Amino acid sequence: MTQSEKPSLELLIAAPRGFCAGVDRAIQIVEVALERHGAPVYVRHEIVHNKYVVDSLRAKGAVFVDELDQVPDGVPVVFSAHGVPKSVPAEATSRGLAYLDATCPLVSKVHRQSERLVAAGQHILFVGHEGHPEVIGTFGQVPEGSMTLIETVEDAEAVQVAEPEKLAFLTQTTLSVDDTAAILEVLNRRFPAIVAPKADDICYATSNRQEAVKAMASSCDLVLVIGAPNSSNSLRLVEVAKREGTDAYLIQRGDELDWEWLAGVGTLGITAGASAPEALVREVVDHIATRFEVHEREVKTAEETIVFKLPRGLEAA
Ligand code: SF4
């Protein structure tokens, strides 16, 4: 098929999309650790939820493990961007392991808030998704029983607390902005004295990516979100597009695209979750361009300039 015979496809590319400052920092921490210490560098859990990123770091000498007992003595270990329960660095210290904490500073902020609230005698209602590493990490900052997980509006309606006047809420950083607002509305109605953080803890990157998809989706016949199925913020982007009335699919790589999805599509929206590198966006666009004459346009709703410093000792020499 020659270029002129290809059907035409408008591509709207959301901005901001892809890597956030926390993911960028976490990847840099593993790379700098590899440079300074040499391979292998162990990483507890996927450093960020993206197979492409994990495979690239593995090729450079990173070894990904589920638990610390898989890390041999005497080698450095990095904790993932999602954060870890306090028991993990404590165990590393007790074994004399040198560890580097790649927890996103915005997750660490929630950790410190949880400690302060519990120290002040508050019980915390934590809005998040059960089983997500960030939720496990945040629950692991405070004694058992001092935090209750709220996943849905129904949970918020049903939760019973012993002392409603000693209550606070915190949230996971990668939630749906709209769903969280609905949950918080219920909590504020049921518990008027509930202590709120200054703003909810959904991070700037999550909010910005959702806002960008919202702005673009209604102009599209279909939206593709590039991200991993275990990436919370990527899954939320699919939901946001669908809520705007536009069908959406999550794909990890170009070869996961089903050409049948594009039948009858004149305008296609593309975005990427906070752990998906720009290389994957280009890969998907190039793949589409093998069958369509694509006309790209970026739909930008915010400028992101946030950069997080590397931990002390790892800054550029
Ligand atoms: S999505 Fe937000 S909280 Fe998570 S690593 Fe990125 S900036 Fe940090």
JSON list of N, CA, C and O and ligand atoms in Angstrom, two decimals, residues 19-24 26 48 81-82 102-107 134 173-174 201-206 209 233 274-275 306 308, ligand 1:
[
{"chain": "A", "resi": 19, "resn": "PHE", "atom": "N", "xyz": [5.70, 9.70, 31.68]},
{"chain": "A", "resi": 19, "resn": "PHE", "atom": "CA", "xyz": [6.50, 9.81, 32.91]},
{"chain": "A", "resi": 19, "resn": "PHE", "atom": "C", "xyz": [6.20, 11.04, 33.76]},
{"chain": "A", "resi": 19, "resn": "PHE", "atom": "O", "xyz": [6.12, 12.17, 33.26]},
{"chain": "A", "resi": 20, "resn": "CYS", "atom": "N", "xyz": [6.10, 10.78, 35.06]},
{"chain": "A", "resi": 20, "resn": "CYS", "atom": "CA", "xyz": [5.97, 11.87, 36.05]},
{"chain": "A", "resi": 20, "resn": "CYS", "atom": "C", "xyz": [7.32, 12.01, 36.74]},
{"chain": "A", "resi": 20, "resn": "CYS", "atom": "O", "xyz": [8.23, 11.18, 36.55]},
{"chain": "A", "resi": 21, "resn": "ALA", "atom": "N", "xyz": [7.43, 13.02, 37.60]},
{"chain": "A", "resi": 21, "resn": "ALA", "atom": "CA", "xyz": [8.71, 13.28, 38.26]},
{"chain": "A", "resi": 21, "resn": "ALA", "atom": "C", "xyz": [9.11, 12.14, 39.21]},
{"chain": "A", "resi": 21, "resn": "ALA", "atom": "O", "xyz": [10.30, 11.84, 39.36]},
{"chain": "A", "resi": 22, "resn": "GLY", "atom": "N", "xyz": [8.11, 11.48, 39.82]},
{"chain": "A", "resi": 22, "resn": "GLY", "atom": "CA", "xyz": [8.42, 10.40, 40.77]},
{"chain": "A", "resi": 22, "resn": "GLY", "atom": "C", "xyz": [8.96, 9.17, 40.06]},
{"chain": "A", "resi": 22, "resn": "GLY", "atom": "O", "xyz": [9.87, 8.49, 40.56]},
{"chain": "A", "resi": 23, "resn": "VAL", "atom": "N", "xyz": [8.41, 8.86, 38.89]},
{"chain": "A", "resi": 23, "resn": "VAL", "atom": "CA", "xyz": [8.86, 7.70, 38.11]},
{"chain": "A", "resi": 23, "resn": "VAL", "atom": "C", "xyz": [10.25, 7.98, 37.55]},
{"chain": "A", "resi": 23, "resn": "VAL", "atom": "O", "xyz": [11.15, 7.14, 37.61]},
{"chain": "A", "resi": 24, "resn": "ASP", "atom": "N", "xyz": [10.43, 9.18, 37.05]},
{"chain": "A", "resi": 24, "resn": "ASP", "atom": "CA", "xyz": [11.72, 9.58, 36.50]},
{"chain": "A", "resi": 24, "resn": "ASP", "atom": "C", "xyz": [12.81, 9.44, 37.57]},
{"chain": "A", "resi": 24, "resn": "ASP", "atom": "O", "xyz": [13.89, 8.88, 37.30]},
{"chain": "A", "resi": 26, "resn": "ALA", "atom": "N", "xyz": [12.73, 7.56, 40.31]},
{"chain": "A", "resi": 26, "resn": "ALA", "atom": "CA", "xyz": [12.93, 6.17, 40.72]},
{"chain": "A", "resi": 26, "resn": "ALA", "atom": "C", "xyz": [13.84, 5.44, 39.73]},
{"chain": "A", "resi": 26, "resn": "ALA", "atom": "O", "xyz": [14.75, 4.69, 40.12]},
{"chain": "A", "resi": 48, "resn": "VAL", "atom": "N", "xyz": [8.73, 0.66, 38.91]},
{"chain": "A", "resi": 48, "resn": "VAL", "atom": "CA", "xyz": [7.48, 1.35, 38.54]},
{"chain": "A", "resi": 48, "resn": "VAL", "atom": "C", "xyz": [6.68, 0.31, 37.76]},
{"chain": "A", "resi": 48, "resn": "VAL", "atom": "O", "xyz": [7.24, -0.67, 37.28]},
{"chain": "A", "resi": 81, "resn": "ALA", "atom": "N", "xyz": [9.02, 3.00, 43.73]},
{"chain": "A", "resi": 81, "resn": "ALA", "atom": "CA", "xyz": [8.42, 4.34, 43.82]},
{"chain": "A", "resi": 81, "resn": "ALA", "atom": "C", "xyz": [7.12, 4.35, 44.63]},
{"chain": "A", "resi": 81, "resn": "ALA", "atom": "O", "xyz": [6.70, 5.40, 45.11]},
{"chain": "A", "resi": 82, "resn": "HIS", "atom": "N", "xyz": [6.50, 3.17, 44.78]},
{"chain": "A", "resi": 82, "resn": "HIS", "atom": "CA", "xyz": [5.19, 3.13, 45.46]},
{"chain": "A", "resi": 82, "resn": "HIS", "atom": "C", "xyz": [5.31, 3.23, 46.97]},
{"chain": "A", "resi": 82, "resn": "HIS", "atom": "O", "xyz": [4.31, 3.41, 47.65]},
{"chain": "A", "resi": 102, "resn": "ALA", "atom": "N", "xyz": [13.45, 4.62, 46.72]},
{"chain": "A", "resi": 102, "resn": "ALA", "atom": "CA", "xyz": [12.96, 5.37, 45.55]},
{"chain": "A", "resi": 102, "resn": "ALA", "atom": "C", "xyz": [11.49, 5.76, 45.71]},
{"chain": "A", "resi": 102, "resn": "ALA", "atom": "O", "xyz": [10.85, 6.15, 44.74]},
{"chain": "A", "resi": 103, "resn": "THR", "atom": "N", "xyz": [10.97, 5.69, 46.94]},
{"chain": "A", "resi": 103, "resn": "THR", "atom": "CA", "xyz": [9.59, 6.11, 47.17]},
{"chain": "A", "resi": 103, "resn": "THR", "atom": "C", "xyz": [9.39, 7.54, 46.65]},
{"chain": "A", "resi": 103, "resn": "THR", "atom": "O", "xyz": [10.19, 8.43, 46.97]},
{"chain": "A", "resi": 104, "resn": "CYS", "atom": "N", "xyz": [8.34, 7.75, 45.86]},
{"chain": "A", "resi": 104, "resn": "CYS", "atom": "CA", "xyz": [8.07, 9.10, 45.37]},
{"chain": "A", "resi": 104, "resn": "CYS", "atom": "C", "xyz": [7.89, 10.05, 46.55]},
{"chain": "A", "resi": 104, "resn": "CYS", "atom": "O", "xyz": [7.18, 9.72, 47.50]},
{"chain": "A", "resi": 105, "resn": "PRO", "atom": "N", "xyz": [8.50, 11.24, 46.50]},
{"chain": "A", "resi": 105, "resn": "PRO", "atom": "CA", "xyz": [8.35, 12.18, 47.62]},
{"chain": "A", "resi": 105, "resn": "PRO", "atom": "C", "xyz": [6.89, 12.50, 47.93]},
{"chain": "A", "resi": 105, "resn": "PRO", "atom": "O", "xyz": [6.54, 12.82, 49.07]},
{"chain": "A", "resi": 106, "resn": "LEU", "atom": "N", "xyz": [6.01, 12.40, 46.92]},
{"chain": "A", "resi": 106, "resn": "LEU", "atom": "CA", "xyz": [4.59, 12.70, 47.18]},
{"chain": "A", "resi": 106, "resn": "LEU", "atom": "C", "xyz": [3.91, 11.56, 47.95]},
{"chain": "A", "resi": 106, "resn": "LEU", "atom": "O", "xyz": [2.95, 11.77, 48.67]},
{"chain": "A", "resi": 107, "resn": "VAL", "atom": "N", "xyz": [4.43, 10.35, 47.81]},
{"chain": "A", "resi": 107, "resn": "VAL", "atom": "CA", "xyz": [3.94, 9.22, 48.60]},
{"chain": "A", "resi": 107, "resn": "VAL", "atom": "C", "xyz": [4.52, 9.34, 50.02]},
{"chain": "A", "resi": 107, "resn": "VAL", "atom": "O", "xyz": [3.81, 9.15, 51.01]},
{"chain": "A", "resi": 134, "resn": "GLU", "atom": "N", "xyz": [1.21, 0.85, 46.98]},
{"chain": "A", "resi": 134, "resn": "GLU", "atom": "CA", "xyz": [1.23, 2.12, 47.71]},
{"chain": "A", "resi": 134, "resn": "GLU", "atom": "C", "xyz": [0.36, 2.03, 48.96]},
{"chain": "A", "resi": 134, "resn": "GLU", "atom": "O", "xyz": [0.70, 2.59, 50.02]},
{"chain": "A", "resi": 173, "resn": "THR", "atom": "N", "xyz": [-2.30, 8.28, 45.97]},
{"chain": "A", "resi": 173, "resn": "THR", "atom": "CA", "xyz": [-1.95, 9.39, 45.07]},
{"chain": "A", "resi": 173, "resn": "THR", "atom": "C", "xyz": [-2.48, 9.22, 43.64]},
{"chain": "A", "resi": 173, "resn": "THR", "atom": "O", "xyz": [-2.51, 10.18, 42.88]},
{"chain": "A", "resi": 174, "resn": "THR", "atom": "N", "xyz": [-2.88, 8.00, 43.27]},
{"chain": "A", "resi": 174, "resn": "THR", "atom": "CA", "xyz": [-3.18, 7.74, 41.85]},
{"chain": "A", "resi": 174, "resn": "THR", "atom": "C", "xyz": [-4.65, 7.39, 41.61]},
{"chain": "A", "resi": 174, "resn": "THR", "atom": "O", "xyz": [-4.96, 6.57, 40.76]},
{"chain": "A", "resi": 201, "resn": "ASP", "atom": "N", "xyz": [-4.76, 13.90, 48.40]},
{"chain": "A", "resi": 201, "resn": "ASP", "atom": "CA", "xyz": [-3.37, 13.56, 48.09]},
{"chain": "A", "resi": 201, "resn": "ASP", "atom": "C", "xyz": [-3.17, 13.04, 46.68]},
{"chain": "A", "resi": 201, "resn": "ASP", "atom": "O", "xyz": [-2.10, 12.55, 46.35]},
{"chain": "A", "resi": 202, "resn": "ILE", "atom": "N", "xyz": [-4.21, 13.11, 45.86]},
{"chain": "A", "resi": 202, "resn": "ILE", "atom": "CA", "xyz": [-4.03, 12.69, 44.46]},
{"chain": "A", "resi": 202, "resn": "ILE", "atom": "C", "xyz": [-2.96, 13.61, 43.88]},
{"chain": "A", "resi": 202, "resn": "ILE", "atom": "O", "xyz": [-3.04, 14.83, 44.00]},
{"chain": "A", "resi": 203, "resn": "CYS", "atom": "N", "xyz": [-1.95, 13.00, 43.26]},
{"chain": "A", "resi": 203, "resn": "CYS", "atom": "CA", "xyz": [-0.78, 13.83, 42.91]},
{"chain": "A", "resi": 203, "resn": "CYS", "atom": "C", "xyz": [-1.03, 14.65, 41.65]},
{"chain": "A", "resi": 203, "resn": "CYS", "atom": "O", "xyz": [-1.96, 14.38, 40.88]},
{"chain": "A", "resi": 204, "resn": "TYR", "atom": "N", "xyz": [-0.15, 15.62, 41.44]},
{"chain": "A", "resi": 204, "resn": "TYR", "atom": "CA", "xyz": [-0.29, 16.53, 40.29]},
{"chain": "A", "resi": 204, "resn": "TYR", "atom": "C", "xyz": [-0.29, 15.76, 38.98]},
{"chain": "A", "resi": 204, "resn": "TYR", "atom": "O", "xyz": [-1.03, 16.09, 38.05]},
{"chain": "A", "resi": 205, "resn": "ALA", "atom": "N", "xyz": [0.53, 14.70, 38.89]},
{"chain": "A", "resi": 205, "resn": "ALA", "atom": "CA", "xyz": [0.67, 13.97, 37.62]},
{"chain": "A", "resi": 205, "resn": "ALA", "atom": "C", "xyz": [-0.62, 13.21, 37.31]},
{"chain": "A", "resi": 205, "resn": "ALA", "atom": "O", "xyz": [-1.08, 13.21, 36.16]},
{"chain": "A", "resi": 206, "resn": "THR", "atom": "N", "xyz": [-1.20, 12.59, 38.33]},
{"chain": "A", "resi": 206, "resn": "THR", "atom": "CA", "xyz": [-2.45, 11.86, 38.13]},
{"chain": "A", "resi": 206, "resn": "THR", "atom": "C", "xyz": [-3.55, 12.83, 37.70]},
{"chain": "A", "resi": 206, "resn": "THR", "atom": "O", "xyz": [-4.27, 12.59, 36.73]},
{"chain": "A", "resi": 209, "resn": "ARG", "atom": "N", "xyz": [-2.96, 14.24, 34.09]},
{"chain": "A", "resi": 209, "resn": "ARG", "atom": "CA", "xyz": [-3.20, 13.29, 33.01]},
{"chain": "A", "resi": 209, "resn": "ARG", "atom": "C", "xyz": [-4.70, 13.02, 32.82]},
{"chain": "A", "resi": 209, "resn": "ARG", "atom": "O", "xyz": [-5.18, 12.85, 31.71]},
{"chain": "A", "resi": 233, "resn": "ASN", "atom": "N", "xyz": [-2.80, 4.57, 37.86]},
{"chain": "A", "resi": 233, "resn": "ASN", "atom": "CA", "xyz": [-3.15, 5.83, 37.18]},
{"chain": "A", "resi": 233, "resn": "ASN", "atom": "C", "xyz": [-3.50, 5.60, 35.72]},
{"chain": "A", "resi": 233, "resn": "ASN", "atom": "O", "xyz": [-4.32, 6.32, 35.15]},
{"chain": "A", "resi": 274, "resn": "ALA", "atom": "N", "xyz": [1.56, 7.41, 33.97]},
{"chain": "A", "resi": 274, "resn": "ALA", "atom": "CA", "xyz": [2.75, 8.06, 34.54]},
{"chain": "A", "resi": 274, "resn": "ALA", "atom": "C", "xyz": [3.98, 7.15, 34.54]},
{"chain": "A", "resi": 274, "resn": "ALA", "atom": "O", "xyz": [5.10, 7.63, 34.71]},
{"chain": "A", "resi": 275, "resn": "SER", "atom": "N", "xyz": [3.79, 5.85, 34.35]},
{"chain": "A", "resi": 275, "resn": "SER", "atom": "CA", "xyz": [4.96, 4.97, 34.33]},
{"chain": "A", "resi": 275, "resn": "SER", "atom": "C", "xyz": [5.31, 4.49, 32.92]},
{"chain": "A", "resi": 275, "resn": "SER", "atom": "O", "xyz": [6.15, 3.60, 32.76]},
{"chain": "A", "resi": 306, "resn": "ILE", "atom": "N", "xyz": [7.83, 20.02, 37.31]},
{"chain": "A", "resi": 306, "resn": "ILE", "atom": "CA", "xyz": [8.30, 19.45, 38.58]},
{"chain": "A", "resi": 306, "resn": "ILE", "atom": "C", "xyz": [9.41, 18.43, 38.36]},
{"chain": "A", "resi": 306, "resn": "ILE", "atom": "O", "xyz": [9.29, 17.55, 37.50]},
{"chain": "A", "resi": 308, "resn": "PHE", "atom": "N", "xyz": [12.03, 16.02, 40.92]},
{"chain": "A", "resi": 308, "resn": "PHE", "atom": "CA", "xyz": [12.40, 15.68, 42.29]},
{"chain": "A", "resi": 308, "resn": "PHE", "atom": "C", "xyz": [13.89, 15.37, 42.36]},
{"chain": "A", "resi": 308, "resn": "PHE", "atom": "O", "xyz": [14.44, 14.67, 41.51]},
{"chain": "B", "resi": 1, "resn": "SF4", "atom": "S1", "xyz": [2.16, 9.15, 39.86]},
{"chain": "B", "resi": 1, "resn": "SF4", "atom": "FE1", "xyz": [2.35, 10.84, 41.33]},
{"chain": "B", "resi": 1, "resn": "SF4", "atom": "S2", "xyz": [2.74, 9.85, 43.32]},
{"chain": "B", "resi": 1, "resn": "SF4", "atom": "FE2", "xyz": [3.10, 8.30, 41.71]},
{"chain": "B", "resi": 1, "resn": "SF4", "atom": "S3", "xyz": [5.30, 8.46, 41.31]},
{"chain": "B", "resi": 1, "resn": "SF4", "atom": "FE3", "xyz": [4.28, 9.85, 39.87]},
{"chain": "B", "resi": 1, "resn": "SF4", "atom": "S4", "xyz": [4.30, 11.87, 40.91]},
{"chain": "B", "resi": 1, "resn": "SF4", "atom": "FE4", "xyz": [4.71, 10.31, 42.44]}
]
